[in-house]
């Protein structure tokens, strides 16, 4: 039969997903046997990525399956171009509006500026996303001068569209990637089209792609990694060919990209890892392969999916540290040695007295990562929080209120020309330079860590009591050892109570300016939280030494930066009156996020998924297990099924199961997280649920012939597809103002663009 006749009959049946219809075009439903050399001659041959156990073939390239690649047919190219046009147009439309900072643009736009200005900063996420935002801004003429102080600040003459446009372009690729993934998995144009339609016309996916955020960059790498993985699976019958290596390497590149943007990229790494383990297990069971060939497969995956991505990930940080070489607002989160490498930091190429002495002015830094500098200020502890004395905290930034004077306990400083040096075991009194109060502790309980004692500022102009005395201990030292600046780990033992000065790492409420709690711990075990070092040291009477010898090696700063990021991420707790969401809210579209505007005069943008799209996805999550269970039972019991029905069952269980696993991996872990969570954390999982919906609803509609005979089942199938498409398009028409912005009356007021559309009380547009 000619190719044209084949395509015509395919389109008449309306079923492009089954081997039964392909059988008309090809010679056999079964797997053909062919020499491996024929693969290079037939450029149009394509292999199936997923076969049943009975269809398992040799992995040495001598055999191949006849499942065709529909995307290579001319109608697919036209459809793909249409989807590309729709996806890019919906994301790039009104990309410059509103012309002011929206939501987290204040963070990530500012961080992009830091890269352009080469200013060091701290963030809880790896650097790749911010680096790309900064690069996009630089390439499109942004000079890094906009301050990004708070949401609502107008951009004025600053060139911000390049950074937004970059994120929107990456977000535009997501429906296309989803279309290609579902097409490869199911070999069904209908399933792929349903998936792409769901994502193109989802208001949430549009909104999350249009602003200077990490989310579209993260989602791009996640989807690119899954697409590369699926494409690599399709090459399993051409091992070690150029295309096989290409998709293996691309999978590794995108895994490094996903992890380099956010740590939640670990979830897609886990997905690819489980797929790889299953693939290697299949190869191990192929008795036609020698142990040497199996070892080659294993090593190729180790190199392509572990070593190469790890190299790229480390390279991202190497570039990060080279570019950000100037001192900035993130210095205080890192160790003194780390700071000494930053141009403009007071420790960079600095010199200061080597040994601590009485009469010195110093700053004291906790050795716990992000433990902060010992700090005080004029504010008092509030009523009911221990004794109402002056607050003592740990502050993560350099500040004049971090300065302390080292005094003898008896007030009498040395009158000789050279000050006396402080040694292990000496008793000292620390006076806060700004407020002249002494570092003090007593038996009142600490504000947050109730088993510890409160630390305060007490007295005035150096006058206090016996609770102001502390004994200096050099960790690992002996009596008489000198205290070295920066290099000695020091503990401060309170003489009156026997407790030790401690940074708990807990964030104080607003009365404590959200700084870190400082306590006096009765538990004397040496930990970084109870260890401190002297960072700044000012004493004109002592000779200075250069600190250049303290600069750390690359691996040291790489390890330290990861410890800081991980601890910073786990420390993101909800603040007072701050709105956050719970994981069970997300699949039901319970509550969105306000990106911009709160009243009828402001430009309002609200992140909320298209309700029809999200509730269809929710329905498919409930429907899929039922359909998969029925299919599994039918196959297990040996029911008399057509070849088409068998193929549908395998697609539903294998490919659908893969997507369900991906959804679970990107959703379930959030139930275990103690950090603050937001609605946008669900979007990676939402992509996988949309792809699962495409396959589930496609097979559901094609199963209408179980209920009624032809041609009525074909009519019902077409009707179902049209109802689904119309519902998605019409709901997008109703809710599109949420993405593209609106002014005027609010939803509950007459004349609003969203009048009557607040279907859930928890929606806040």
XYZ file of C-alpha atoms in Angstrom, residues 236-717:
482
model
C 18.236 1.186 23.365
C 18.532 -0.959 20.240
C 21.358 1.210 18.881
C 23.771 1.185 21.836
C 26.860 3.367 21.585
C 25.705 4.942 18.341
C 26.066 8.718 17.954
C 22.384 9.350 18.718
C 22.583 7.055 21.761
C 25.499 9.070 23.157
C 23.819 12.362 22.252
C 20.689 11.704 24.313
C 22.689 10.182 27.172
C 24.908 13.255 27.405
C 21.956 15.650 27.029
C 20.214 13.875 29.890
C 23.270 14.457 32.065
C 23.551 18.104 31.006
C 19.934 18.807 31.896
C 20.215 16.993 35.225
C 23.136 19.258 36.123
C 21.066 22.241 34.983
C 18.060 21.286 37.117
C 20.170 20.785 40.242
C 22.146 23.935 39.456
C 18.961 26.038 39.633
C 17.301 24.577 42.749
C 17.926 21.617 45.016
C 14.491 20.221 44.091
C 16.249 19.196 40.884
C 17.222 16.161 42.971
C 13.723 14.789 42.336
C 14.227 14.513 38.567
C 17.695 13.051 39.222
C 15.983 10.386 41.309
C 13.504 9.732 38.479
C 16.273 9.296 35.914
C 18.226 7.182 38.393
C 15.333 4.768 38.917
C 14.808 4.546 35.142
C 18.510 3.824 34.678
C 18.539 1.112 37.344
C 15.583 -0.574 35.650
C 17.312 -0.298 32.263
C 20.537 -1.830 33.605
C 18.561 -4.617 35.250
C 16.975 -5.386 31.866
C 20.408 -5.395 30.207
C 21.779 -7.708 32.906
C 19.074 -10.218 32.017
C 19.962 -10.179 28.312
C 21.940 -13.398 27.938
C 23.105 -12.445 24.452
C 25.366 -9.796 25.972
C 28.789 -10.597 27.388
C 29.895 -9.312 30.764
C 32.256 -6.911 28.973
C 29.343 -5.389 27.026
C 27.291 -5.097 30.222
C 30.241 -3.371 31.915
C 30.430 -0.918 29.005
C 26.744 -0.060 29.449
C 27.261 0.475 33.166
C 30.350 2.656 32.733
C 28.706 4.719 29.992
C 25.845 5.585 32.328
C 28.209 6.336 35.214
C 30.109 8.764 32.998
C 27.070 10.282 31.257
C 24.663 10.495 34.187
C 26.951 10.901 37.217
C 30.500 12.077 36.492
C 29.744 14.480 33.621
C 26.767 16.154 35.383
C 28.841 16.404 38.567
C 31.643 18.063 36.597
C 29.171 20.554 35.087
C 27.621 21.248 38.488
C 31.015 21.982 40.046
C 31.909 24.136 37.023
C 28.778 26.241 37.648
C 30.061 27.024 41.137
C 33.571 27.696 39.859
C 32.161 30.326 37.484
C 29.978 31.658 40.321
C 32.982 32.213 42.594
C 35.095 33.750 39.823
C 32.381 36.212 38.774
C 31.310 37.241 42.301
C 34.689 38.414 43.536
C 33.599 41.642 45.276
C 32.386 42.006 48.830
C 28.614 42.269 49.199
C 25.607 41.656 51.439
C 26.196 37.911 51.657
C 29.616 38.056 53.315
C 28.403 37.575 56.869
C 26.856 34.179 56.119
C 30.316 32.751 55.426
C 33.445 32.122 57.418
C 36.179 34.684 57.942
C 38.514 32.693 55.708
C 35.899 32.699 52.929
C 35.483 36.465 53.231
C 39.210 37.074 52.907
C 39.009 36.250 49.175
C 36.439 38.986 48.392
C 37.678 42.323 47.046
C 36.500 45.159 49.264
C 35.964 42.993 52.336
C 37.812 44.272 55.383
C 39.628 40.909 55.514
C 40.793 40.982 51.861
C 44.559 41.460 51.779
C 44.164 42.894 55.276
C 46.567 43.038 58.151
C 45.804 43.154 61.858
C 47.364 42.131 65.185
C 47.914 38.392 65.330
C 47.049 37.817 68.998
C 44.095 39.037 71.061
C 44.930 41.545 73.812
C 43.165 43.403 76.592
C 41.992 46.802 75.368
C 41.334 45.523 71.804
C 38.172 46.285 69.833
C 36.946 43.096 68.153
C 34.095 41.371 66.337
C 33.251 37.817 67.396
C 31.879 35.409 64.770
C 30.149 32.126 65.567
C 31.596 29.081 63.809
C 28.196 27.562 63.125
C 27.413 28.136 59.433
C 25.184 31.224 59.341
C 25.676 31.497 63.127
C 26.273 35.239 62.846
C 28.291 37.891 64.653
C 27.825 38.569 68.360
C 25.627 41.667 68.285
C 23.667 44.004 70.525
C 21.554 47.141 70.144
C 19.546 49.549 72.262
C 16.334 47.488 72.146
C 15.293 45.539 75.248
C 13.770 42.075 75.541
C 9.969 42.424 75.721
C 7.894 41.849 78.818
C 7.660 38.151 79.677
C 10.854 37.147 77.844
C 13.349 36.586 80.643
C 14.715 39.713 82.261
C 13.794 42.965 80.502
C 17.400 43.882 79.731
C 19.177 44.812 76.505
C 18.968 42.299 73.677
C 22.034 40.315 72.614
C 21.685 38.466 69.294
C 23.735 37.080 66.433
C 23.562 39.158 63.252
C 24.454 37.787 59.836
C 25.745 41.058 58.389
C 28.671 43.308 59.195
C 27.510 46.167 61.400
C 28.894 48.738 63.846
C 26.805 47.080 66.572
C 28.998 43.986 66.259
C 31.962 45.734 67.962
C 33.041 44.769 71.495
C 35.834 45.977 73.814
C 37.924 43.397 75.693
C 38.498 44.409 79.330
C 40.093 42.867 82.366
C 37.591 41.847 85.048
C 39.024 44.319 87.566
C 38.744 47.325 85.205
C 42.482 47.966 85.405
C 44.134 47.835 81.982
C 47.878 47.588 81.589
C 49.583 50.960 81.708
C 52.694 49.731 79.888
C 53.328 50.481 76.230
C 52.386 46.959 75.079
C 48.949 45.582 76.080
C 48.761 42.263 77.869
C 47.762 39.401 75.585
C 44.704 37.268 76.317
C 45.508 33.638 77.053
C 43.622 30.379 77.472
C 41.906 30.428 80.866
C 41.883 34.227 81.321
C 38.810 35.994 82.696
C 37.507 38.886 80.565
C 34.630 41.346 80.409
C 33.156 42.242 76.996
C 31.735 45.754 76.682
C 29.473 46.627 73.759
C 31.039 49.630 72.011
C 27.820 51.408 70.984
C 25.750 50.977 74.173
C 28.613 50.536 76.757
C 26.743 47.610 78.342
C 28.497 44.371 79.288
C 27.859 40.913 77.868
C 25.842 39.310 80.661
C 24.008 36.083 81.493
C 21.874 34.827 84.374
C 19.491 32.003 85.300
C 16.485 33.344 83.358
C 15.521 31.023 80.479
C 16.426 31.958 76.897
C 13.682 33.332 74.588
C 13.373 30.306 72.276
C 15.708 27.590 73.567
C 14.054 27.170 76.953
C 16.689 24.831 78.437
C 19.361 27.478 77.892
C 19.942 30.716 79.838
C 19.247 34.228 78.583
C 22.140 36.431 77.384
C 21.708 40.207 77.742
C 23.526 43.536 77.827
C 23.768 44.842 81.394
C 25.205 47.828 83.277
C 26.465 51.041 81.757
C 29.890 52.542 81.030
C 31.466 49.272 82.050
C 29.791 49.124 85.448
C 28.017 45.828 86.026
C 28.195 42.790 88.292
C 29.788 39.352 88.610
C 27.460 37.958 85.878
C 29.457 39.954 83.306
C 32.582 37.782 83.633
C 33.560 35.163 81.041
C 36.465 32.749 80.881
C 38.219 32.394 77.531
C 38.957 28.825 76.405
C 40.922 27.985 73.278
C 39.484 24.727 71.921
C 42.188 22.098 72.186
C 44.450 24.567 74.012
C 46.320 24.495 77.292
C 46.615 27.095 80.035
C 48.728 29.987 78.844
C 48.121 29.477 75.096
C 47.590 32.753 73.209
C 44.316 33.491 71.375
C 45.068 33.837 67.654
C 42.860 36.119 65.589
C 40.769 34.230 62.980
C 42.575 30.937 63.559
C 41.745 30.044 67.169
C 38.424 28.410 67.970
C 37.327 30.034 71.212
C 34.626 29.325 73.794
C 33.359 31.821 76.364
C 32.497 30.090 79.657
C 30.224 32.089 81.978
C 31.872 32.217 85.396
C 28.738 32.551 87.520
C 26.545 29.819 85.976
C 29.077 27.567 84.204
C 27.216 27.786 80.858
C 28.870 28.527 77.514
C 28.029 31.304 74.989
C 25.965 29.729 72.196
C 24.307 30.672 68.878
C 21.207 28.498 68.532
C 20.567 29.265 64.845
C 16.902 30.005 65.655
C 15.366 33.186 64.262
C 13.876 35.555 66.815
C 10.413 37.092 66.277
C 9.958 40.643 65.041
C 10.730 42.057 68.490
C 14.221 40.637 67.980
C 14.418 42.027 64.437
C 14.438 38.457 63.092
C 18.065 38.060 64.104
C 19.568 34.849 65.481
C 19.072 33.860 69.107
C 22.136 33.903 71.386
C 21.950 31.853 74.598
C 24.166 30.494 77.324
C 24.110 26.711 77.084
C 24.536 24.539 80.198
C 25.612 21.689 77.893
C 29.375 22.034 77.562
C 29.989 19.705 74.627
C 32.091 21.433 71.973
C 30.007 22.192 68.855
C 30.293 24.916 66.169
C 27.356 26.661 67.845
C 29.419 27.185 71.010
C 32.669 28.005 69.203
C 33.667 31.484 68.080
C 36.577 33.185 66.386
C 37.910 36.726 66.603
C 37.450 38.275 63.148
C 38.117 42.028 63.261
C 40.847 43.092 65.662
C 41.783 46.713 66.257
C 44.623 47.600 68.612
C 47.053 50.333 67.537
C 49.540 49.257 70.189
C 50.172 45.873 68.552
C 52.045 45.040 65.311
C 49.985 43.786 62.314
C 50.421 40.677 60.177
C 49.029 39.918 56.690
C 45.946 37.675 56.472
C 46.537 36.554 52.869
C 47.611 33.121 54.111
C 44.008 32.420 55.210
C 42.462 32.299 51.727
C 40.702 28.908 51.345
C 40.963 26.445 48.460
C 38.147 25.949 45.928
C 36.928 22.672 47.432
C 36.744 24.306 50.860
C 34.565 27.181 49.669
C 32.449 24.772 47.586
C 31.733 22.643 50.655
C 31.079 25.672 52.859
C 28.688 27.235 50.347
C 26.624 24.032 50.244
C 26.414 23.812 54.019
C 25.261 27.442 54.136
C 22.642 26.886 51.415
C 21.232 23.715 52.959
C 20.989 25.242 56.420
C 19.537 28.427 54.972
C 16.911 26.451 53.077
C 15.866 24.463 56.117
C 15.701 27.688 58.111
C 13.032 29.249 55.884
C 10.168 29.257 58.358
C 6.873 31.156 58.060
C 7.082 34.661 59.487
C 4.371 36.309 61.548
C 1.187 36.786 59.502
C 2.921 35.477 56.365
C 0.707 33.459 54.061
C 1.967 30.033 53.114
C 0.255 26.952 51.757
C 0.122 23.253 52.465
C 0.822 20.495 49.923
C -2.772 19.242 49.945
C -3.874 22.692 48.732
C -1.947 22.462 45.495
C -3.599 19.766 43.327
C -7.060 21.195 44.085
C -5.980 24.739 43.144
C -7.092 25.836 46.603
C -5.180 29.088 46.834
C -3.035 31.155 44.507
C -0.362 33.833 44.965
C -0.697 37.571 44.500
C 2.048 38.729 42.146
C 0.998 42.369 41.923
C -1.693 44.772 43.131
C -4.210 44.704 45.965
C -6.843 47.319 45.049
C -8.894 48.579 42.109
C -6.357 51.227 41.062
C -3.342 48.909 40.847
C -2.354 46.525 38.074
C -3.325 43.142 39.506
C -1.721 39.824 38.573
C -2.671 36.653 40.441
C -0.937 33.291 40.109
C -3.700 30.693 39.883
C -3.988 27.660 37.638
C -6.803 27.451 35.107
C -9.423 25.725 37.299
C -10.702 23.510 34.500
C -7.184 22.353 33.640
C -6.208 21.661 37.246
C -9.436 19.884 38.104
C -9.178 17.736 34.969
C -5.672 16.814 36.137
C -7.047 16.032 39.579
C -9.740 13.819 38.039
C -7.147 11.954 35.980
C -5.075 11.295 39.124
C -8.119 9.543 40.553
C -9.130 7.871 37.305
C -5.691 6.553 36.317
C -5.243 3.983 39.138
C -8.698 2.542 38.399
C -8.021 2.211 34.677
C -4.534 0.796 35.251
C -5.893 -1.747 37.747
C -8.626 -2.869 35.319
C -6.070 -3.193 32.504
C -3.678 -5.172 34.699
C -6.415 -7.563 35.828
C -7.631 -8.049 32.262
C -4.130 -8.942 31.074
C -3.424 -11.145 34.065
C -6.640 -13.098 33.676
C -6.038 -13.567 29.961
C -9.215 -11.869 28.764
C -9.753 -11.945 25.030
C -8.547 -8.500 23.967
C -7.781 -7.003 20.587
C -4.203 -6.096 19.777
C -5.178 -2.439 20.048
C -6.605 -2.976 23.519
C -3.482 -4.852 24.642
C -1.297 -2.037 23.388
C -3.444 0.529 25.208
C -3.126 -1.483 28.411
C 0.658 -1.613 28.173
C 0.909 2.128 27.469
C -1.398 2.848 30.379
C 0.567 0.729 32.842
C 4.141 1.371 31.706
C 4.217 4.892 30.343
C 1.409 6.095 32.583
C 3.136 4.495 35.546
C 6.354 6.353 34.710
C 4.507 9.686 34.702
C 2.674 8.860 37.921
C 6.020 8.034 39.544
C 7.418 11.359 38.307
C 4.411 13.198 39.774
C 4.845 11.466 43.127
C 8.582 12.177 43.255
C 7.969 15.894 42.649
C 5.026 16.162 45.047
C 5.123 13.713 47.964
C 8.478 14.911 49.456
C 6.950 18.296 50.295
C 4.862 16.623 52.995
C 8.089 15.887 54.876
C 9.595 19.365 54.615
C 9.674 21.674 57.609
C 10.474 24.825 55.639
C 7.872 27.340 54.443
C 6.047 26.171 51.308
C 4.343 28.087 48.534
C 1.870 27.297 45.784
C 4.487 27.573 43.038
C 6.351 24.556 44.456
C 3.730 22.317 42.820
C 4.399 23.326 39.212
C 6.984 20.596 38.421
C 4.487 17.977 39.608
C 1.702 19.749 37.692
C 3.599 19.227 34.420
C 3.730 15.473 35.011
C 0.069 15.289 36.026
C -0.838 17.084 32.758
C 1.110 14.507 30.760
C -0.580 11.707 32.675
C -3.933 13.343 31.893
C -3.115 13.320 28.184
C -2.510 9.565 28.166
C -5.365 8.726 30.561
C -8.074 10.686 28.760
C -6.860 9.591 25.333
C -7.183 5.906 26.247
C -10.461 6.554 28.071
C -11.979 8.142 24.966
C -10.629 5.382 22.736
C -12.267 2.802 24.982
C -15.749 3.955 24.002
C -15.973 0.976 21.627
C -16.365 -1.180 24.734
C -19.738 0.475 25.288
C -21.130 1.110 21.811
C -20.303 -0.111 18.345
C -18.950 1.768 15.377
C -19.510 4.333 14.017
C -21.213 5.628 17.170
C -18.129 5.051 19.321
C -16.075 7.166 16.891
C -18.657 9.939 17.117
C -18.606 9.754 20.922
C -14.826 9.883 20.908
